[in-house]
Amino acid sequence: GEQLSQEDYSVMLDYLTDAMTSAENKLKEIGDDKEKLKDFETQMDKNYPYSETFMKNLSSAKDLDDANKKKLQELFAKAITISMQMSGR
């Protein structure tokens, strides 16, 4: 219930960017193997358990500074790219 600071937002953005980069690299490695994709999704949930919570907090944040807004835009762009890769499988 506390007000989040810009540093809090930055840490969340870095965490999510790391998760997206990891996902992007792993998806390239997996290719079209459906079984490996299922295992990958389970592993991502274990490795990045706070992703959903952080995304909710960031999506509703109204007070991001310019640096964090830029990070968020880059994160969303990466998420869209990964989503498109996954939907094509």
CSV table of N, CA and C in Angstrom, one decimal:
chain,number,residue,atom,x,y,z
A,1,GLY,N,0.8,-1.2,0.0
A,1,GLY,CA,0.0,0.0,0.0
A,1,GLY,C,0.8,1.3,0.0
A,2,GLU,N,2.2,1.1,0.0
A,2,GLU,CA,3.0,2.3,0.1
A,2,GLU,C,3.2,2.9,-1.4
A,3,GLN,N,3.5,4.1,-1.4
A,3,GLN,CA,3.8,4.8,-2.7
A,3,GLN,C,5.1,4.3,-3.2
A,4,LEU,N,5.1,3.9,-4.5
A,4,LEU,CA,6.4,3.4,-5.1
A,4,LEU,C,7.2,4.5,-5.6
A,5,SER,N,8.5,4.4,-5.4
A,5,SER,CA,9.5,5.4,-5.8
A,5,SER,C,9.9,5.1,-7.3
A,6,GLN,N,10.6,6.1,-7.9
A,6,GLN,CA,11.1,5.9,-9.2
A,6,GLN,C,12.1,4.8,-9.2
A,7,GLU,N,12.9,4.7,-8.1
A,7,GLU,CA,13.9,3.6,-8.0
A,7,GLU,C,13.1,2.2,-8.0
A,8,ASP,N,12.0,2.1,-7.3
A,8,ASP,CA,11.2,0.9,-7.3
A,8,ASP,C,10.8,0.5,-8.7
A,9,TYR,N,10.2,1.5,-9.4
A,9,TYR,CA,9.8,1.3,-10.8
A,9,TYR,C,11.0,0.9,-11.6
A,10,SER,N,12.1,1.5,-11.5
A,10,SER,CA,13.3,1.1,-12.3
A,10,SER,C,13.7,-0.3,-12.0
A,11,VAL,N,13.7,-0.7,-10.8
A,11,VAL,CA,14.1,-2.1,-10.4
A,11,VAL,C,13.1,-3.1,-11.1
A,12,MET,N,11.8,-2.8,-11.0
A,12,MET,CA,10.8,-3.6,-11.6
A,12,MET,C,11.0,-3.7,-13.2
A,13,LEU,N,11.3,-2.6,-13.8
A,13,LEU,CA,11.5,-2.5,-15.2
A,13,LEU,C,12.8,-3.3,-15.6
A,14,ASP,N,13.8,-3.2,-14.8
A,14,ASP,CA,15.0,-4.0,-15.1
A,14,ASP,C,14.8,-5.5,-15.0
A,15,TYR,N,14.0,-5.9,-13.9
A,15,TYR,CA,13.6,-7.3,-13.7
A,15,TYR,C,12.9,-7.8,-14.9
A,16,LEU,N,11.9,-7.1,-15.4
A,16,LEU,CA,11.0,-7.5,-16.5
A,16,LEU,C,11.8,-7.5,-17.8
A,17,THR,N,12.7,-6.6,-18.0
A,17,THR,CA,13.5,-6.5,-19.2
A,17,THR,C,14.4,-7.7,-19.2
A,18,ASP,N,15.0,-8.1,-18.1
A,18,ASP,CA,15.8,-9.3,-18.0
A,18,ASP,C,15.0,-10.6,-18.3
A,19,ALA,N,13.7,-10.6,-17.8
A,19,ALA,CA,12.9,-11.7,-18.1
A,19,ALA,C,12.6,-11.8,-19.6
A,20,MET,N,12.3,-10.7,-20.2
A,20,MET,CA,12.0,-10.6,-21.7
A,20,MET,C,13.2,-11.0,-22.5
A,21,THR,N,14.4,-10.6,-22.1
A,21,THR,CA,15.6,-10.9,-22.8
A,21,THR,C,15.8,-12.4,-22.7
A,22,SER,N,15.7,-12.9,-21.5
A,22,SER,CA,15.8,-14.4,-21.3
A,22,SER,C,14.8,-15.1,-22.2
A,23,ALA,N,13.6,-14.7,-22.2
A,23,ALA,CA,12.6,-15.4,-23.0
A,23,ALA,C,12.9,-15.3,-24.5
A,24,GLU,N,13.3,-14.1,-24.9
A,24,GLU,CA,13.6,-14.0,-26.4
A,24,GLU,C,14.8,-14.9,-26.8
A,25,ASN,N,15.8,-15.0,-26.0
A,25,ASN,CA,16.9,-15.9,-26.3
A,25,ASN,C,16.5,-17.4,-26.3
A,26,LYS,N,15.7,-17.7,-25.3
A,26,LYS,CA,15.3,-19.1,-25.2
A,26,LYS,C,14.4,-19.5,-26.3
A,27,LEU,N,13.5,-18.6,-26.7
A,27,LEU,CA,12.6,-18.9,-27.8
A,27,LEU,C,13.3,-19.2,-29.1
A,28,LYS,N,14.4,-18.5,-29.3
A,28,LYS,CA,15.2,-18.7,-30.5
A,28,LYS,C,15.8,-20.1,-30.5
A,29,GLU,N,16.2,-20.5,-29.3
A,29,GLU,CA,16.9,-21.8,-29.1
A,29,GLU,C,15.8,-22.9,-29.2
A,30,ILE,N,14.6,-22.7,-28.8
A,30,ILE,CA,13.6,-23.8,-28.8
A,30,ILE,C,13.1,-24.1,-30.1
A,31,GLY,N,12.9,-23.0,-30.9
A,31,GLY,CA,12.3,-23.3,-32.3
A,31,GLY,C,10.9,-23.6,-32.2
A,32,ASP,N,10.4,-24.6,-32.9
A,32,ASP,CA,9.0,-25.0,-32.9
A,32,ASP,C,8.7,-26.2,-32.0
A,33,ASP,N,9.6,-26.6,-31.2
A,33,ASP,CA,9.4,-27.8,-30.3
A,33,ASP,C,8.3,-27.4,-29.2
A,34,LYS,N,7.1,-28.0,-29.4
A,34,LYS,CA,6.0,-27.6,-28.4
A,34,LYS,C,6.3,-28.1,-27.0
A,35,GLU,N,6.9,-29.2,-26.9
A,35,GLU,CA,7.2,-29.7,-25.5
A,35,GLU,C,8.2,-28.8,-24.8
A,36,LYS,N,9.3,-28.4,-25.5
A,36,LYS,CA,10.2,-27.5,-24.9
A,36,LYS,C,9.6,-26.2,-24.6
A,37,LEU,N,8.7,-25.7,-25.4
A,37,LEU,CA,8.0,-24.5,-25.2
A,37,LEU,C,7.2,-24.6,-23.9
A,38,LYS,N,6.5,-25.7,-23.6
A,38,LYS,CA,5.8,-25.9,-22.4
A,38,LYS,C,6.7,-25.8,-21.2
A,39,ASP,N,7.8,-26.5,-21.3
A,39,ASP,CA,8.8,-26.6,-20.2
A,39,ASP,C,9.4,-25.1,-20.0
A,40,PHE,N,9.6,-24.4,-21.1
A,40,PHE,CA,10.1,-23.1,-21.0
A,40,PHE,C,9.2,-22.2,-20.2
A,41,GLU,N,7.9,-22.3,-20.5
A,41,GLU,CA,6.9,-21.4,-19.8
A,41,GLU,C,6.9,-21.7,-18.3
A,42,THR,N,7.0,-23.0,-17.9
A,42,THR,CA,7.1,-23.4,-16.5
A,42,THR,C,8.3,-22.8,-15.9
A,43,GLN,N,9.4,-22.9,-16.6
A,43,GLN,CA,10.7,-22.4,-16.0
A,43,GLN,C,10.7,-20.9,-15.9
A,44,MET,N,10.1,-20.2,-16.8
A,44,MET,CA,10.0,-18.7,-16.7
A,44,MET,C,9.2,-18.3,-15.4
A,45,ASP,N,8.1,-19.1,-15.2
A,45,ASP,CA,7.3,-18.8,-14.0
A,45,ASP,C,8.1,-19.0,-12.7
A,46,LYS,N,9.0,-20.0,-12.7
A,46,LYS,CA,9.9,-20.2,-11.6
A,46,LYS,C,11.0,-19.2,-11.4
A,47,ASN,N,11.6,-18.8,-12.6
A,47,ASN,CA,12.7,-17.9,-12.6
A,47,ASN,C,12.3,-16.4,-12.3
A,48,TYR,N,11.1,-16.1,-12.7
A,48,TYR,CA,10.6,-14.7,-12.7
A,48,TYR,C,9.2,-14.7,-12.0
A,49,PRO,N,9.1,-15.0,-10.7
A,49,PRO,CA,7.8,-15.2,-10.1
A,49,PRO,C,7.0,-13.8,-9.9
A,50,TYR,N,7.7,-12.7,-10.0
A,50,TYR,CA,7.1,-11.4,-9.7
A,50,TYR,C,6.7,-10.7,-11.0
A,51,SER,N,6.8,-11.3,-12.1
A,51,SER,CA,6.6,-10.7,-13.4
A,51,SER,C,5.1,-10.1,-13.5
A,52,GLU,N,4.2,-10.9,-13.2
A,52,GLU,CA,2.8,-10.5,-13.3
A,52,GLU,C,2.5,-9.3,-12.3
A,53,THR,N,2.9,-9.4,-11.1
A,53,THR,CA,2.7,-8.3,-10.1
A,53,THR,C,3.4,-7.0,-10.6
A,54,PHE,N,4.6,-7.1,-11.1
A,54,PHE,CA,5.3,-5.9,-11.5
A,54,PHE,C,4.6,-5.3,-12.8
A,55,MET,N,4.2,-6.2,-13.7
A,55,MET,CA,3.5,-5.6,-14.8
A,55,MET,C,2.2,-4.9,-14.4
A,56,LYS,N,1.5,-5.4,-13.5
A,56,LYS,CA,0.3,-4.7,-13.0
A,56,LYS,C,0.6,-3.4,-12.4
A,57,ASN,N,1.7,-3.3,-11.6
A,57,ASN,CA,2.1,-2.1,-10.9
A,57,ASN,C,2.5,-1.1,-12.0
A,58,LEU,N,3.3,-1.5,-12.9
A,58,LEU,CA,3.8,-0.6,-14.0
A,58,LEU,C,2.7,-0.1,-14.9
A,59,SER,N,1.7,-1.0,-15.2
A,59,SER,CA,0.6,-0.7,-16.1
A,59,SER,C,-0.3,0.4,-15.5
A,60,SER,N,-0.4,0.4,-14.2
A,60,SER,CA,-1.3,1.4,-13.6
A,60,SER,C,-0.5,2.6,-13.0
A,61,ALA,N,0.8,2.6,-13.2
A,61,ALA,CA,1.6,3.7,-12.7
A,61,ALA,C,1.3,5.0,-13.5
A,62,LYS,N,1.0,6.1,-12.7
A,62,LYS,CA,0.7,7.4,-13.4
A,62,LYS,C,1.8,8.4,-13.2
A,63,ASP,N,2.8,8.0,-12.4
A,63,ASP,CA,3.9,9.0,-12.0
A,63,ASP,C,5.3,8.6,-12.4
A,64,LEU,N,5.4,7.8,-13.5
A,64,LEU,CA,6.7,7.5,-14.0
A,64,LEU,C,7.5,8.7,-14.5
A,65,ASP,N,8.8,8.7,-14.2
A,65,ASP,CA,9.6,9.8,-14.7
A,65,ASP,C,9.9,9.5,-16.2
A,66,ASP,N,10.6,10.4,-16.9
A,66,ASP,CA,10.9,10.2,-18.3
A,66,ASP,C,11.7,8.9,-18.6
A,67,ALA,N,12.7,8.7,-17.7
A,67,ALA,CA,13.6,7.6,-17.9
A,67,ALA,C,12.9,6.2,-17.8
A,68,ASN,N,12.0,6.2,-16.8
A,68,ASN,CA,11.2,4.9,-16.6
A,68,ASN,C,10.1,4.8,-17.7
A,69,LYS,N,9.6,5.9,-18.2
A,69,LYS,CA,8.6,5.8,-19.3
A,69,LYS,C,9.3,5.2,-20.5
A,70,LYS,N,10.5,5.6,-20.8
A,70,LYS,CA,11.3,5.1,-21.9
A,70,LYS,C,11.5,3.6,-21.7
A,71,LYS,N,12.0,3.2,-20.5
A,71,LYS,CA,12.2,1.8,-20.3
A,71,LYS,C,10.9,1.0,-20.5
A,72,LEU,N,9.8,1.6,-20.0
A,72,LEU,CA,8.5,0.9,-20.1
A,72,LEU,C,8.1,0.7,-21.6
A,73,GLN,N,8.3,1.7,-22.4
A,73,GLN,CA,8.0,1.6,-23.8
A,73,GLN,C,8.9,0.6,-24.5
A,74,GLU,N,10.2,0.5,-24.1
A,74,GLU,CA,11.1,-0.5,-24.7
A,74,GLU,C,10.6,-1.9,-24.3
A,75,LEU,N,10.2,-2.0,-23.0
A,75,LEU,CA,9.7,-3.3,-22.5
A,75,LEU,C,8.5,-3.8,-23.3
A,76,PHE,N,7.5,-2.9,-23.5
A,76,PHE,CA,6.3,-3.2,-24.2
A,76,PHE,C,6.6,-3.6,-25.6
A,77,ALA,N,7.6,-2.9,-26.3
A,77,ALA,CA,8.0,-3.3,-27.6
A,77,ALA,C,8.6,-4.7,-27.7
A,78,LYS,N,9.4,-5.0,-26.7
A,78,LYS,CA,10.0,-6.3,-26.6
A,78,LYS,C,8.9,-7.4,-26.4
A,79,ALA,N,8.0,-7.1,-25.5
A,79,ALA,CA,6.9,-8.0,-25.2
A,79,ALA,C,6.0,-8.3,-26.4
A,80,ILE,N,5.8,-7.3,-27.2
A,80,ILE,CA,5.0,-7.5,-28.4
A,80,ILE,C,5.7,-8.4,-29.4
A,81,THR,N,7.0,-8.1,-29.5
A,81,THR,CA,7.8,-9.0,-30.4
A,81,THR,C,7.8,-10.4,-30.0
A,82,ILE,N,8.0,-10.7,-28.7
A,82,ILE,CA,8.0,-12.0,-28.2
A,82,ILE,C,6.6,-12.6,-28.4
A,83,SER,N,5.5,-11.9,-28.1
A,83,SER,CA,4.2,-12.4,-28.3
A,83,SER,C,3.9,-12.8,-29.7
A,84,MET,N,4.4,-12.0,-30.6
A,84,MET,CA,4.2,-12.3,-32.1
A,84,MET,C,5.0,-13.6,-32.4
A,85,GLN,N,6.2,-13.8,-31.8
A,85,GLN,CA,7.0,-15.0,-32.1
A,85,GLN,C,6.2,-16.2,-31.6
A,86,MET,N,5.6,-16.1,-30.4
A,86,MET,CA,5.0,-17.2,-29.8
A,86,MET,C,3.7,-17.5,-30.5
A,87,SER,N,3.0,-16.5,-31.0
A,87,SER,CA,1.7,-16.8,-31.7
A,87,SER,C,1.9,-17.4,-33.0
A,88,GLY,N,3.1,-17.3,-33.6
A,88,GLY,CA,3.4,-17.9,-34.8
A,88,GLY,C,3.8,-19.4,-34.7
A,89,ARG,N,3.8,-19.9,-33.5
A,89,ARG,CA,4.3,-21.3,-33.3
A,89,ARG,C,3.1,-22.2,-33.4
